[in-house]
Structures are given as structure tokens and as C-alpha cells.
Amino acid sequence: MSDTQSTAAAVPYQSADVAPPSEPSTVAGGGGLLVMIERLATNPQLNIEVFDRLLTARRQEEDRAAERAFNLAMSLAKGELQPVLKTRDVDYPSRKEGGARTKYKYESFADVAKVVDPVFAAHGLAYRFAVEQGGDLAKVTCIISHSEGYSDRVRLESKVDPGSTGMSWVQALGTVLTYLQRYSLRAAIGLAAGVDDDGRGAGGTSPKIVPEQANELRQLFDETGRSPAGTLNLLGVAEIEDMTVDQFMRVRAALNLAKAEQRRTKPGNDNAPRN
């Protein structure tokens, strides 16, 4: 089944094949429920409504287990990932008389894949991209998936504008797509890099977050009881929508940590500290 919309297009940049998990995962506390479902299925006086509720509960347990496995794999993978060095050079004069020379360093997608692919494969992780393009707007969605079935997505978009680069429109589109692929993958996994200045190659600045990401942060602020005002002040932005992708990743990571800590210390949690 495709994860993309009908307008989505496949792209050649995909991660290495996922390594199968070393041991089959189990759902904590799910064995008893599964036995109950199996017994009900063979009962001639089966109550369909009860059976459906049990099946729904079982699927929810599996979904939670898959999400936990994904988070664990991502945590382990991020501990092994190394920063991507910017080794590629761009250096060309301006087409405008008296214009400044364009010169900067960047990392290619191959540089990113060289760092990410082997680590992801070792932990049952993979990534792929869905691409949409309408008019002068290009959208790239990076989909990070785990062998247990859970996936996470980051979508970025940018206008295609050849400007004074001397590129044709199709060449500018290719540059934007490659740029968004690198950025969306880096954003999805929080991959470190040097000071970024290759936004100029895509005809713009470092991309801002999309509405879905802004809504995700608002939900996290609500769930943790944190006020966004202090965070926005520290970042020097007026609204959540004004954040860049890198700022979004840092804030989301901090809020997720706060959320996990609140769950851990919640009364009734088996892992809550005891006096």
C-alpha cells in the first residue's frame, strides 16, 4: 500500500534495506488478551460486539508496542550517528555586473546517506520520500519507518525560483527537491551538521516549518502544560509558525522529554519514584 497521495512521485533516494529484528517483539501484557480472543473465536455463542472490542484493544496494544520499538530504535540510532561534514564546494561569479560572488560549502545527499544508511539498517529503520509538485511549489515528505510497523513523517516545502542562478526551471526544481530531501531527513532524525549556508542553492533561506509541525508543537505545549511564550522569546520569533526546521526539532525534542518525564513520575506509574 502506498503512503503517498495520488500526486506523489517516487524518488531514487531511498535508504538501505532494513535488517530484520534479531528477536520477535512481544507486547507486554498482550498474551492474555490474545488467548482470550482465540477462545472467543471458537465459542459457538460468540458475542460479536465483545469480540470486536477485544480485537480493537489488541490492535491498540500492538500499535503502542510498535511506537515504543520505533522510539527505542531511533534513540539507539541517534547515539551512533556522526555529524555530516560539508565537503562539497560551490563557487561561481554573479551574472549581474558588480554582483557578489556566490561561494559556500554543503553536504550532498550521498554524504548524508553514507552516514545514515548503515546505522538505520542495523536498527530496523528505513527512510523514503514522497514528492508533490504543483505550480512553482515543491513538497517533500520524509517517511521514517521501523520494521515493527510504526512510522513518522516530516514534510517541507519550497518555491522553485531559478532567479539569477542561470538554471532552467527544471534544473531549479531538481535542486529544490534534493535540498528538501536532505533537510527533511536531517530534521526527522535530528542529524547534526556544520553551519548551514546551502539554502542559497535552493533560491531561498533555511525553510520554515509547515502548519502540521506548528500544530504538533501546540499540542505538545498543551500536553506538557508549558507556555510557548518563553520558548518563542528565546528563539527570537513572534509565532510558532515563524520557527525554522532546526528550531522545531530542538523544541519538539525538549517537549517530548518533558512529556516522558511527566509520565514517568505520574502517580500509579510502575516506574514512578518511590519514597
Coordinates of C-alpha atoms in Angstrom, one line a residue:
M1 CA 0.0 0.0 0.0
S2 CA 1.4 3.4 -1.0
D3 CA 2.0 6.0 1.7
T4 CA 1.7 8.8 -0.8
Q5 CA -1.2 10.7 -2.4
S6 CA -2.1 10.1 -6.0
T7 CA 0.1 13.1 -6.9
A8 CA 3.1 11.8 -5.0
A9 CA 6.1 10.6 -7.1
A10 CA 8.7 8.1 -6.2
V11 CA 12.3 9.3 -6.0
P12 CA 15.5 7.5 -6.4
Y13 CA 16.9 8.3 -3.0
Q14 CA 15.9 5.6 -0.5
S15 CA 17.7 4.0 2.4
A16 CA 19.3 0.6 2.5
D17 CA 17.2 -2.5 3.1
V18 CA 16.0 -2.8 6.7
A19 CA 17.7 -5.5 8.7
P20 CA 15.2 -7.9 10.3
P21 CA 14.9 -7.6 14.1
S22 CA 17.1 -10.0 16.0
E23 CA 14.2 -11.3 18.1
P24 CA 10.5 -11.2 17.6
S25 CA 9.0 -8.4 19.7
T26 CA 6.3 -9.1 22.2
V27 CA 3.5 -6.9 23.5
A28 CA 3.7 -6.5 27.3
G29 CA 0.5 -7.9 28.8
G30 CA -0.9 -8.8 25.3
G31 CA -0.5 -12.6 25.7
G32 CA -3.6 -13.0 27.9
L33 CA -5.7 -10.8 25.7
L34 CA -4.7 -12.8 22.6
V35 CA -5.6 -16.1 24.4
M36 CA -9.0 -14.7 25.3
I37 CA -9.6 -13.6 21.7
E38 CA -8.7 -17.1 20.4
R39 CA -11.0 -18.8 22.9
L40 CA -13.9 -16.4 22.0
A41 CA -13.3 -17.1 18.3
T42 CA -14.1 -20.8 18.8
N43 CA -17.1 -20.2 21.1
P44 CA -20.3 -21.1 19.4
Q45 CA -22.1 -18.4 21.5
L46 CA -19.7 -15.7 20.3
N47 CA -20.7 -12.1 21.2
I48 CA -19.7 -10.2 18.1
E49 CA -19.7 -6.8 19.9
V50 CA -17.4 -8.1 22.7
F51 CA -15.2 -9.8 20.2
D52 CA -14.8 -6.5 18.2
R53 CA -13.9 -4.6 21.3
L54 CA -11.2 -7.1 22.2
L55 CA -9.8 -7.0 18.7
T56 CA -9.6 -3.2 18.9
A57 CA -7.9 -3.4 22.2
R58 CA -5.4 -5.9 20.8
R59 CA -4.6 -3.6 17.8
Q60 CA -4.1 -0.7 20.1
E61 CA -1.6 -2.7 22.2
E62 CA 0.2 -3.7 19.0
D63 CA 0.3 0.0 17.9
R64 CA 1.7 1.1 21.2
A65 CA 4.3 -1.6 21.2
A66 CA 5.3 -0.6 17.6
E67 CA 5.7 3.0 18.7
R68 CA 7.8 2.0 21.6
A69 CA 10.0 -0.1 19.4
F70 CA 10.4 2.8 16.9
N71 CA 11.4 5.2 19.7
L72 CA 13.9 2.8 21.1
A73 CA 15.4 2.2 17.7
M74 CA 15.6 5.9 16.9
S75 CA 17.2 6.6 20.3
L76 CA 19.9 3.9 19.7
A77 CA 20.5 5.1 16.1
K78 CA 20.9 8.7 17.1
G79 CA 23.5 7.7 19.6
E80 CA 25.6 6.2 16.8
L81 CA 25.1 8.8 14.1
Q82 CA 28.0 11.0 13.3
P83 CA 27.8 14.7 12.1
V84 CA 27.8 15.0 8.4
L85 CA 30.7 17.0 7.1
K86 CA 30.2 19.6 4.4
T87 CA 32.9 18.7 1.9
R88 CA 31.3 20.0 -1.4
D89 CA 32.1 23.4 -2.7
V90 CA 30.0 25.9 -4.7
D91 CA 31.9 28.9 -6.2
Y92 CA 30.7 30.9 -9.1
P93 CA 30.5 34.6 -10.1
S94 CA 27.3 36.6 -10.2
R95 CA 25.7 37.1 -13.6
K96 CA 24.9 40.7 -12.6
E97 CA 27.6 43.2 -13.2
G98 CA 29.2 44.1 -9.8
G99 CA 27.3 41.4 -8.0
A100 CA 28.9 39.4 -5.2
R101 CA 30.5 36.0 -5.9
T102 CA 28.5 33.0 -4.6
K103 CA 30.6 30.7 -2.5
Y104 CA 29.7 28.2 0.2
K105 CA 30.1 24.6 1.3
Y106 CA 27.4 22.0 1.5
E107 CA 26.8 18.2 2.0
S108 CA 25.3 16.2 -0.8
F109 CA 22.6 13.7 -0.3
A110 CA 25.2 10.9 -0.8
D111 CA 27.1 12.3 2.2
V112 CA 24.1 12.1 4.4
A113 CA 23.1 8.6 3.2
K114 CA 26.6 7.4 3.8
V115 CA 26.3 8.3 7.5
V116 CA 22.6 7.3 8.0
D117 CA 22.1 4.1 6.0
P118 CA 24.3 1.6 7.8
V119 CA 23.1 2.8 11.2
F120 CA 19.5 2.8 10.3
A121 CA 19.7 -0.7 8.7
A122 CA 21.3 -2.1 11.9
H123 CA 18.3 -0.9 13.9
G124 CA 15.5 -1.9 11.6
L125 CA 14.9 1.6 10.4
A126 CA 14.4 2.9 6.9
Y127 CA 13.5 6.2 5.1
R128 CA 11.8 7.1 1.9
F129 CA 10.4 10.2 0.3
A130 CA 7.1 11.3 -1.2
V131 CA 7.3 14.2 -3.6
E132 CA 4.5 16.6 -4.7
Q133 CA 4.8 19.5 -7.1
G134 CA 2.1 22.0 -8.1
G135 CA 2.9 25.2 -10.0
D136 CA 6.1 26.7 -8.5
L137 CA 5.7 24.9 -5.1
A138 CA 7.5 21.7 -4.4
K139 CA 6.8 19.5 -1.3
V140 CA 8.9 16.6 0.1
T141 CA 7.8 14.3 2.8
C142 CA 10.4 12.2 4.5
I143 CA 8.9 9.0 6.0
I144 CA 11.0 7.2 8.7
S145 CA 9.7 3.7 9.3
H146 CA 10.6 0.8 11.6
S147 CA 10.4 -2.9 10.9
E148 CA 7.7 -3.2 13.7
G149 CA 5.3 -1.1 11.5
Y150 CA 5.4 2.4 13.1
S151 CA 6.4 5.4 11.0
D152 CA 7.0 9.2 11.5
R153 CA 6.9 11.9 8.9
V154 CA 8.4 15.4 8.3
R155 CA 7.2 17.5 5.4
L156 CA 8.9 20.5 4.0
E157 CA 8.1 22.7 1.0
S158 CA 9.7 25.4 -1.0
K159 CA 9.1 27.6 -4.0
V160 CA 11.0 26.8 -7.2
D161 CA 12.7 30.0 -8.4
P162 CA 15.7 29.9 -10.7
G163 CA 16.3 33.6 -10.0
S164 CA 19.8 34.7 -11.2
T165 CA 21.3 31.2 -10.9
G166 CA 21.3 30.6 -14.7
M167 CA 19.4 27.3 -14.2
S168 CA 16.4 26.3 -16.2
W169 CA 13.2 25.8 -14.3
V170 CA 13.6 22.0 -14.4
Q171 CA 17.1 22.3 -13.1
A172 CA 16.0 24.6 -10.3
L173 CA 13.2 22.1 -9.4
G174 CA 15.8 19.3 -9.1
T175 CA 17.9 21.5 -6.9
V176 CA 15.0 22.3 -4.6
L177 CA 13.9 18.6 -4.3
T178 CA 17.4 17.5 -3.4
Y179 CA 17.7 20.3 -0.9
L180 CA 14.3 19.4 0.7
Q181 CA 15.2 15.7 0.8
R182 CA 18.4 16.4 2.8
Y183 CA 16.7 18.9 5.1
S184 CA 13.6 16.7 5.8
L185 CA 15.8 13.7 6.6
R186 CA 18.1 15.7 8.8
A187 CA 15.1 17.2 10.5
A188 CA 13.4 13.9 11.0
I189 CA 16.3 12.4 12.9
G190 CA 18.0 15.5 14.3
L191 CA 21.2 14.9 12.3
A192 CA 23.9 17.3 13.2
A193 CA 25.8 19.3 10.5
G194 CA 28.0 22.3 10.3
V195 CA 26.7 25.9 9.9
D196 CA 24.2 25.7 7.1
D197 CA 24.5 28.0 4.3
D198 CA 23.4 25.9 1.3
G199 CA 19.9 27.4 1.3
R200 CA 21.1 29.7 -1.3
G201 CA 21.4 26.8 -3.7
A202 CA 17.7 26.4 -3.5
G203 CA 17.0 30.0 -4.1
G204 CA 16.0 30.8 -0.5
T205 CA 16.8 30.7 3.2
S206 CA 16.6 27.8 5.6
P207 CA 13.0 26.5 5.4
K208 CA 10.3 27.3 7.9
I209 CA 8.1 24.7 9.4
V210 CA 4.8 23.8 7.8
P211 CA 1.3 24.1 9.5
E212 CA 1.3 20.4 10.6
Q213 CA 4.6 20.9 12.5
A214 CA 3.2 24.1 14.2
N215 CA 0.1 22.2 15.3
E216 CA 2.3 19.4 16.6
L217 CA 4.2 21.8 18.8
R218 CA 1.0 23.4 20.1
Q219 CA -0.3 20.0 21.1
L220 CA 2.9 19.2 22.9
F221 CA 2.8 22.6 24.7
D222 CA -0.7 21.8 25.8
E223 CA 0.1 18.3 26.9
T224 CA 3.1 19.3 29.0
G225 CA 1.4 22.4 30.4
R226 CA 4.3 24.6 29.1
S227 CA 3.8 28.1 27.9
P228 CA 5.1 28.7 24.3
A229 CA 5.8 32.4 25.1
G230 CA 9.1 31.8 26.8
T231 CA 10.3 29.5 24.1
L232 CA 9.4 31.9 21.4
N233 CA 11.2 34.7 23.2
L234 CA 14.4 32.6 23.5
L235 CA 14.2 31.8 19.8
G236 CA 13.6 35.4 18.8
V237 CA 10.4 34.6 16.8
A238 CA 6.9 36.0 17.3
E239 CA 4.8 32.9 16.4
I240 CA 5.3 29.2 16.3
E241 CA 4.9 29.3 12.5
D242 CA 8.0 31.5 12.3
M243 CA 10.3 28.7 13.6
T244 CA 12.8 27.1 11.3
V245 CA 13.0 23.4 10.9
D246 CA 16.1 23.2 13.1
Q247 CA 14.4 25.2 15.9
F248 CA 11.3 23.0 15.6
M249 CA 13.4 19.8 16.1
R250 CA 15.1 21.2 19.2
V251 CA 11.8 22.4 20.7
R252 CA 10.0 19.1 19.9
A253 CA 12.8 17.1 21.4
A254 CA 12.7 19.1 24.7
L255 CA 8.9 18.9 24.9
N256 CA 8.9 15.1 24.3
L257 CA 11.5 14.7 27.0
A258 CA 9.3 16.8 29.4
K259 CA 6.3 14.7 28.4
A260 CA 8.1 11.4 29.0
E261 CA 9.4 12.7 32.4
Q262 CA 5.9 13.7 33.4
R263 CA 4.6 10.2 32.5
R264 CA 7.4 8.6 34.4
T265 CA 6.7 10.5 37.6
K266 CA 2.9 10.3 37.4
P267 CA 1.4 8.5 40.4
G268 CA 0.4 5.0 39.6
N269 CA 3.2 4.5 37.1
D270 CA 5.3 1.5 37.9
N271 CA 8.4 3.5 37.1
A272 CA 7.4 6.4 39.3
P273 CA 10.0 7.1 42.1
R274 CA 9.0 5.8 45.4
N275 CA 9.9 7.2 48.8

